[in-house]
């Protein structure tokens, strides 16, 4: 089993409109709702890949109820365990308005509920229970922190995972990433911008080496069209997709996390884990629905991802 | 008791953002949710004016549940009876994005649920029960029809009200207005554009006379800053607000409907009903929250509305 943690889950709503005109009234052509937040995206891809996954974090209010209902209806939902912790506040919605003529999206993200100390304590109980079930092969800690949680929340979750001996991947940004790093996660997956913010270096290889010095056992830096650069104590690898792809990058990083963790759970070596992460990420960019991956593209790209050695 | 019918109710959501930029990601500053759809706006104003009001129409899904919860919490909710009929489909949301810098609003309106024949039959039972309760002083039929209902739905509701001897006001547009008119409602409240669409005449007085010939016993045409022009078999009146007002016109027409029906229920003659409708409408335009009316402005404007005789 793999655990995904989404402390600031969302109900992602997509509105398609013929053309977005500020100040006008738009009749929405159709509405799509899906469970959102980075850890939920990771969980959906893990289930599609055939991995049993426990989903935890917080859910509350009407959007939280809808999120749980939709989570139970995703493909291979039989592999997903809903371990979300109820909260008094209402789960946030994100509204993405797709301009059909222009082909791009305008996003409106609600701020999210405030999580209280008792709710955080309940979550920690559930989280410890999942870590010590004897069944956990890895945990992904994903996304932003909701209002009310301490900025060191991820550092605490990293420590709990290490105590339980469960491989822990941290995928967040800003101060929660900096604090979480100091607790020595097994892997972080920053993009180029996050890595530069964290280390002050704009060269990805140099920044990744610095991030390891700051506490990450391994770094997998997602570099957009250049693929993923990974470093750990045994070596370095650069995995690149075959040619450039156009589409919607929403969720591409989450698919990469699912690729890395599923590969780890299957005992694959780094080059194969990275090839899977890059192919899943690219297959997410080209998929028609934001945050989904196209299985046919994934299977076609997987053998064509080039993995080369890089300086560790 | 007054009955308001909202066949296509909505949960109105307002997002405030610092500045609306197409294709960008916006962090929503705050979120306001309120019960929406024209008949629900009318009911809220009627309750604030001290009138017992029964609210019917359809509600379903998460947004429908939220709408009912919020309806029970409006000012003077003790005067409101929730007689909404449950449906399998989900009540629509409208999302209004307020650009704080620019001061204006961009609207996104979901299409609304499809209402099935059995649900329409259940509604008709509830509607007949309210009409024949011995307590109904008037009914307002408000807004658009959801998918699935016959275009003659309002004509049927007008006929039922007339059979029960209850005064019926129809406030809709397009083909549902044209069909409803033929069933001879006591009053229609079109704006200038709807009146021109209906009759082909752009002069409001001529168009209102034509609308009476087509079936309306009385016409109260809302003409924006020019106030309201009313005609029935006994005469004609023009009621104008004192000076021009700037603000948000959302809900101004619904406040006018509440003014007209509450005045009728209190036995006020036409000039006083119109003065109330115009003052409530103006007090809605200047209110800070869309669709609410400002009581102080209303009480200040009411004695200053000018009502003059017009050609019947």
PDB file of C-alpha atoms in Angstrom, chain A residues 3-167:
ATOM      1  CA  UNK A   3      -0.204   6.493   1.377  1.00  0.00           C
ATOM      2  CA  UNK A   4      -0.935   9.920  -0.113  1.00  0.00           C
ATOM      3  CA  UNK A   5      -1.464  12.933   2.167  1.00  0.00           C
ATOM      4  CA  UNK A   6      -3.410  15.994   0.937  1.00  0.00           C
ATOM      5  CA  UNK A   7      -3.797  18.484   3.767  1.00  0.00           C
ATOM      6  CA  UNK A   8      -5.449  21.100   1.522  1.00  0.00           C
ATOM      7  CA  UNK A   9      -7.661  18.921  -0.700  1.00  0.00           C
ATOM      8  CA  UNK A  10     -10.039  20.597  -3.134  1.00  0.00           C
ATOM      9  CA  UNK A  11     -13.055  19.871  -5.247  1.00  0.00           C
ATOM     10  CA  UNK A  12     -11.812  20.838  -8.720  1.00  0.00           C
ATOM     11  CA  UNK A  13     -14.619  22.292 -10.849  1.00  0.00           C
ATOM     12  CA  UNK A  14     -14.159  22.978 -14.557  1.00  0.00           C
ATOM     13  CA  UNK A  15     -16.518  25.320 -16.433  1.00  0.00           C
ATOM     14  CA  UNK A  16     -16.291  25.396 -20.220  1.00  0.00           C
ATOM     15  CA  UNK A  17     -17.464  28.645 -21.811  1.00  0.00           C
ATOM     16  CA  UNK A  18     -17.446  29.562 -25.515  1.00  0.00           C
ATOM     17  CA  UNK A  19     -15.179  32.562 -24.888  1.00  0.00           C
ATOM     18  CA  UNK A  20     -14.134  34.324 -21.662  1.00  0.00           C
ATOM     19  CA  UNK A  21     -15.015  38.024 -21.663  1.00  0.00           C
ATOM     20  CA  UNK A  22     -14.357  39.985 -18.432  1.00  0.00           C
ATOM     21  CA  UNK A  23     -17.453  41.811 -17.076  1.00  0.00           C
ATOM     22  CA  UNK A  24     -19.859  39.678 -19.189  1.00  0.00           C
ATOM     23  CA  UNK A  25     -22.394  37.014 -18.150  1.00  0.00           C
ATOM     24  CA  UNK A  26     -21.453  33.539 -19.411  1.00  0.00           C
ATOM     25  CA  UNK A  27     -23.681  30.536 -19.863  1.00  0.00           C
ATOM     26  CA  UNK A  28     -21.540  27.564 -18.807  1.00  0.00           C
ATOM     27  CA  UNK A  29     -21.639  24.887 -21.528  1.00  0.00           C
ATOM     28  CA  UNK A  30     -20.759  22.042 -19.160  1.00  0.00           C
ATOM     29  CA  UNK A  31     -19.449  21.437 -15.659  1.00  0.00           C
ATOM     30  CA  UNK A  32     -16.959  18.769 -14.588  1.00  0.00           C
ATOM     31  CA  UNK A  33     -16.209  18.088 -10.912  1.00  0.00           C
ATOM     32  CA  UNK A  34     -13.322  15.917  -9.741  1.00  0.00           C
ATOM     33  CA  UNK A  35     -11.426  15.218  -6.503  1.00  0.00           C
ATOM     34  CA  UNK A  36      -8.475  17.614  -6.453  1.00  0.00           C
ATOM     35  CA  UNK A  37      -5.401  18.613  -4.557  1.00  0.00           C
ATOM     36  CA  UNK A  38      -2.000  17.169  -5.452  1.00  0.00           C
ATOM     37  CA  UNK A  39      -2.137  14.045  -3.262  1.00  0.00           C
ATOM     38  CA  UNK A  40      -5.537  13.071  -4.643  1.00  0.00           C
ATOM     39  CA  UNK A  41      -4.179  13.382  -8.190  1.00  0.00           C
ATOM     40  CA  UNK A  42      -1.260  11.125  -7.193  1.00  0.00           C
ATOM     41  CA  UNK A  43      -3.658   8.588  -5.664  1.00  0.00           C
ATOM     42  CA  UNK A  44      -5.820   8.454  -8.777  1.00  0.00           C
ATOM     43  CA  UNK A  45      -2.809   7.705 -10.977  1.00  0.00           C
ATOM     44  CA  UNK A  46      -1.493   5.097  -8.495  1.00  0.00           C
ATOM     45  CA  UNK A  47      -4.851   3.304  -8.579  1.00  0.00           C
ATOM     46  CA  UNK A  48      -4.895   3.427 -12.383  1.00  0.00           C
ATOM     47  CA  UNK A  49      -1.424   1.813 -12.312  1.00  0.00           C
ATOM     48  CA  UNK A  50      -2.825  -0.977 -10.099  1.00  0.00           C
ATOM     49  CA  UNK A  51      -1.437   0.102  -6.709  1.00  0.00           C
ATOM     50  CA  UNK A  52      -3.429  -0.072  -3.493  1.00  0.00           C
ATOM     51  CA  UNK A  53      -3.453   3.436  -2.058  1.00  0.00           C
ATOM     52  CA  UNK A  54      -4.713   5.031   1.161  1.00  0.00           C
ATOM     53  CA  UNK A  55      -5.891   8.638   0.746  1.00  0.00           C
ATOM     54  CA  UNK A  56      -5.688  10.861   3.795  1.00  0.00           C
ATOM     55  CA  UNK A  57      -5.823  14.558   4.645  1.00  0.00           C
ATOM     56  CA  UNK A  58      -8.942  16.594   5.477  1.00  0.00           C
ATOM     57  CA  UNK A  59     -12.466  16.860   4.035  1.00  0.00           C
ATOM     58  CA  UNK A  60     -15.471  18.855   5.252  1.00  0.00           C
ATOM     59  CA  UNK A  61     -18.608  20.703   4.200  1.00  0.00           C
ATOM     60  CA  UNK A  62     -20.589  20.204   0.970  1.00  0.00           C
ATOM     61  CA  UNK A  63     -17.484  20.212  -1.258  1.00  0.00           C
ATOM     62  CA  UNK A  64     -15.796  17.682   1.039  1.00  0.00           C
ATOM     63  CA  UNK A  65     -18.806  15.362   0.805  1.00  0.00           C
ATOM     64  CA  UNK A  66     -18.856  15.674  -2.966  1.00  0.00           C
ATOM     65  CA  UNK A  67     -15.108  15.025  -3.143  1.00  0.00           C
ATOM     66  CA  UNK A  68     -15.487  11.771  -1.180  1.00  0.00           C
ATOM     67  CA  UNK A  69     -18.429  10.681  -3.323  1.00  0.00           C
ATOM     68  CA  UNK A  70     -16.414  11.297  -6.515  1.00  0.00           C
ATOM     69  CA  UNK A  71     -13.304   9.621  -5.068  1.00  0.00           C
ATOM     70  CA  UNK A  72     -15.346   6.444  -4.603  1.00  0.00           C
ATOM     71  CA  UNK A  73     -16.224   6.532  -8.313  1.00  0.00           C
ATOM     72  CA  UNK A  74     -12.816   6.985 -10.006  1.00  0.00           C
ATOM     73  CA  UNK A  75     -11.405   4.158 -12.192  1.00  0.00           C
ATOM     74  CA  UNK A  76     -10.020   1.352  -9.964  1.00  0.00           C
ATOM     75  CA  UNK A  77     -11.619   2.969  -6.884  1.00  0.00           C
ATOM     76  CA  UNK A  78     -11.562  -0.575  -5.444  1.00  0.00           C
ATOM     77  CA  UNK A  79      -7.826   0.004  -4.859  1.00  0.00           C
ATOM     78  CA  UNK A  80      -8.378   3.285  -2.962  1.00  0.00           C
ATOM     79  CA  UNK A  81      -9.032   3.532   0.786  1.00  0.00           C
ATOM     80  CA  UNK A  82     -10.679   6.798   1.848  1.00  0.00           C
ATOM     81  CA  UNK A  83      -8.923   7.717   5.108  1.00  0.00           C
ATOM     82  CA  UNK A  84      -9.734  11.439   4.921  1.00  0.00           C
ATOM     83  CA  UNK A  85     -10.338  13.046   8.331  1.00  0.00           C
ATOM     84  CA  UNK A  86     -13.612  15.013   8.734  1.00  0.00           C
ATOM     85  CA  UNK A  87     -13.266  18.705   9.671  1.00  0.00           C
ATOM     86  CA  UNK A  88     -15.775  21.384  10.683  1.00  0.00           C
ATOM     87  CA  UNK A  89     -14.663  23.769   7.913  1.00  0.00           C
ATOM     88  CA  UNK A  90     -15.631  23.340   4.283  1.00  0.00           C
ATOM     89  CA  UNK A  91     -13.197  21.870   1.759  1.00  0.00           C
ATOM     90  CA  UNK A  92     -12.266  24.514  -0.825  1.00  0.00           C
ATOM     91  CA  UNK A  93     -13.303  24.502  -4.449  1.00  0.00           C
ATOM     92  CA  UNK A  94     -11.119  25.488  -7.341  1.00  0.00           C
ATOM     93  CA  UNK A  95     -12.956  26.782 -10.408  1.00  0.00           C
ATOM     94  CA  UNK A  96     -11.158  26.527 -13.755  1.00  0.00           C
ATOM     95  CA  UNK A  97     -12.853  28.418 -16.578  1.00  0.00           C
ATOM     96  CA  UNK A  98     -11.848  26.925 -19.938  1.00  0.00           C
ATOM     97  CA  UNK A  99     -12.152  29.344 -22.854  1.00  0.00           C
ATOM     98  CA  UNK A 100     -13.162  26.973 -25.682  1.00  0.00           C
ATOM     99  CA  UNK A 101     -12.187  29.443 -28.439  1.00  0.00           C
ATOM    100  CA  UNK A 102      -8.827  30.397 -26.897  1.00  0.00           C
ATOM    101  CA  UNK A 103      -8.082  26.925 -25.488  1.00  0.00           C
ATOM    102  CA  UNK A 104      -6.673  28.134 -22.187  1.00  0.00           C
ATOM    103  CA  UNK A 105      -7.852  28.204 -18.589  1.00  0.00           C
ATOM    104  CA  UNK A 106      -8.419  30.915 -15.956  1.00  0.00           C
ATOM    105  CA  UNK A 107      -8.269  29.613 -12.381  1.00  0.00           C
ATOM    106  CA  UNK A 108     -10.071  30.783  -9.221  1.00  0.00           C
ATOM    107  CA  UNK A 109      -8.843  29.056  -6.051  1.00  0.00           C
ATOM    108  CA  UNK A 110     -10.822  29.382  -2.814  1.00  0.00           C
ATOM    109  CA  UNK A 111      -8.606  29.911   0.253  1.00  0.00           C
ATOM    110  CA  UNK A 112      -9.495  26.648   2.042  1.00  0.00           C
ATOM    111  CA  UNK A 113     -10.819  25.913   5.537  1.00  0.00           C
ATOM    112  CA  UNK A 114      -8.986  26.608   8.771  1.00  0.00           C
ATOM    113  CA  UNK A 115      -7.891  23.371  10.456  1.00  0.00           C
ATOM    114  CA  UNK A 116      -8.015  23.373  14.263  1.00  0.00           C
ATOM    115  CA  UNK A 117      -5.542  21.758  16.702  1.00  0.00           C
ATOM    116  CA  UNK A 118      -7.936  18.910  17.593  1.00  0.00           C
ATOM    117  CA  UNK A 119      -8.443  18.177  13.895  1.00  0.00           C
ATOM    118  CA  UNK A 120      -4.658  18.098  13.360  1.00  0.00           C
ATOM    119  CA  UNK A 121      -4.357  15.695  16.321  1.00  0.00           C
ATOM    120  CA  UNK A 122      -7.046  13.423  14.811  1.00  0.00           C
ATOM    121  CA  UNK A 123      -5.194  13.457  11.524  1.00  0.00           C
ATOM    122  CA  UNK A 124      -1.916  12.487  13.227  1.00  0.00           C
ATOM    123  CA  UNK A 125      -3.667   9.477  14.791  1.00  0.00           C
ATOM    124  CA  UNK A 126      -4.957   8.324  11.407  1.00  0.00           C
ATOM    125  CA  UNK A 127      -1.577   8.971   9.759  1.00  0.00           C
ATOM    126  CA  UNK A 128       0.320   6.984  12.418  1.00  0.00           C
ATOM    127  CA  UNK A 129      -2.192   4.167  12.079  1.00  0.00           C
ATOM    128  CA  UNK A 130      -1.569   3.966   8.318  1.00  0.00           C
ATOM    129  CA  UNK A 131       2.235   4.147   8.725  1.00  0.00           C
ATOM    130  CA  UNK A 132       2.318   1.340  11.280  1.00  0.00           C
ATOM    131  CA  UNK A 133      -0.201  -0.958   9.587  1.00  0.00           C
ATOM    132  CA  UNK A 134       2.706  -3.119   8.415  1.00  0.00           C
ATOM    133  CA  UNK A 135       1.574  -2.663   4.857  1.00  0.00           C
ATOM    134  CA  UNK A 136       2.868   0.818   3.895  1.00  0.00           C
ATOM    135  CA  UNK A 137       5.546   0.870   1.162  1.00  0.00           C
ATOM    136  CA  UNK A 138       5.779   4.654   0.835  1.00  0.00           C
ATOM    137  CA  UNK A 139       4.064   7.923   1.596  1.00  0.00           C
ATOM    138  CA  UNK A 140       3.666  11.053  -0.536  1.00  0.00           C
ATOM    139  CA  UNK A 141       3.174  14.377   1.306  1.00  0.00           C
ATOM    140  CA  UNK A 142       1.691  16.728  -1.260  1.00  0.00           C
ATOM    141  CA  UNK A 143       0.723  20.345  -1.767  1.00  0.00           C
ATOM    142  CA  UNK A 144       0.139  23.488   0.279  1.00  0.00           C
ATOM    143  CA  UNK A 145      -0.855  23.726   3.940  1.00  0.00           C
ATOM    144  CA  UNK A 146      -4.357  24.985   4.810  1.00  0.00           C
ATOM    145  CA  UNK A 147      -4.766  27.930   7.238  1.00  0.00           C
ATOM    146  CA  UNK A 148      -4.374  26.911  10.876  1.00  0.00           C
ATOM    147  CA  UNK A 149      -1.649  24.291  10.520  1.00  0.00           C
ATOM    148  CA  UNK A 150       1.884  24.964  11.822  1.00  0.00           C
ATOM    149  CA  UNK A 151       4.410  25.755   9.079  1.00  0.00           C
ATOM    150  CA  UNK A 152       6.449  22.814  10.360  1.00  0.00           C
ATOM    151  CA  UNK A 153       3.587  20.360   9.780  1.00  0.00           C
ATOM    152  CA  UNK A 154       5.383  18.497   7.001  1.00  0.00           C
ATOM    153  CA  UNK A 155       8.566  18.241   9.090  1.00  0.00           C
ATOM    154  CA  UNK A 156       6.497  16.432  11.721  1.00  0.00           C
ATOM    155  CA  UNK A 157       4.978  14.092   9.119  1.00  0.00           C
ATOM    156  CA  UNK A 158       8.431  13.334   7.663  1.00  0.00           C
ATOM    157  CA  UNK A 159       9.746  12.452  11.138  1.00  0.00           C
ATOM    158  CA  UNK A 160       6.765  10.156  11.812  1.00  0.00           C
ATOM    159  CA  UNK A 161       7.364   8.311   8.535  1.00  0.00           C
ATOM    160  CA  UNK A 162      11.084   7.906   9.247  1.00  0.00           C
ATOM    161  CA  UNK A 163      10.301   6.603  12.743  1.00  0.00           C
ATOM    162  CA  UNK A 164       7.961   4.052  11.191  1.00  0.00           C
ATOM    163  CA  UNK A 165      10.578   3.142   8.581  1.00  0.00           C
ATOM    164  CA  UNK A 166       8.358   4.133   5.659  1.00  0.00           C
ATOM    165  CA  UNK A 167       9.894   5.786   2.554  1.00  0.00           C
TER     166      UNK A 167
END
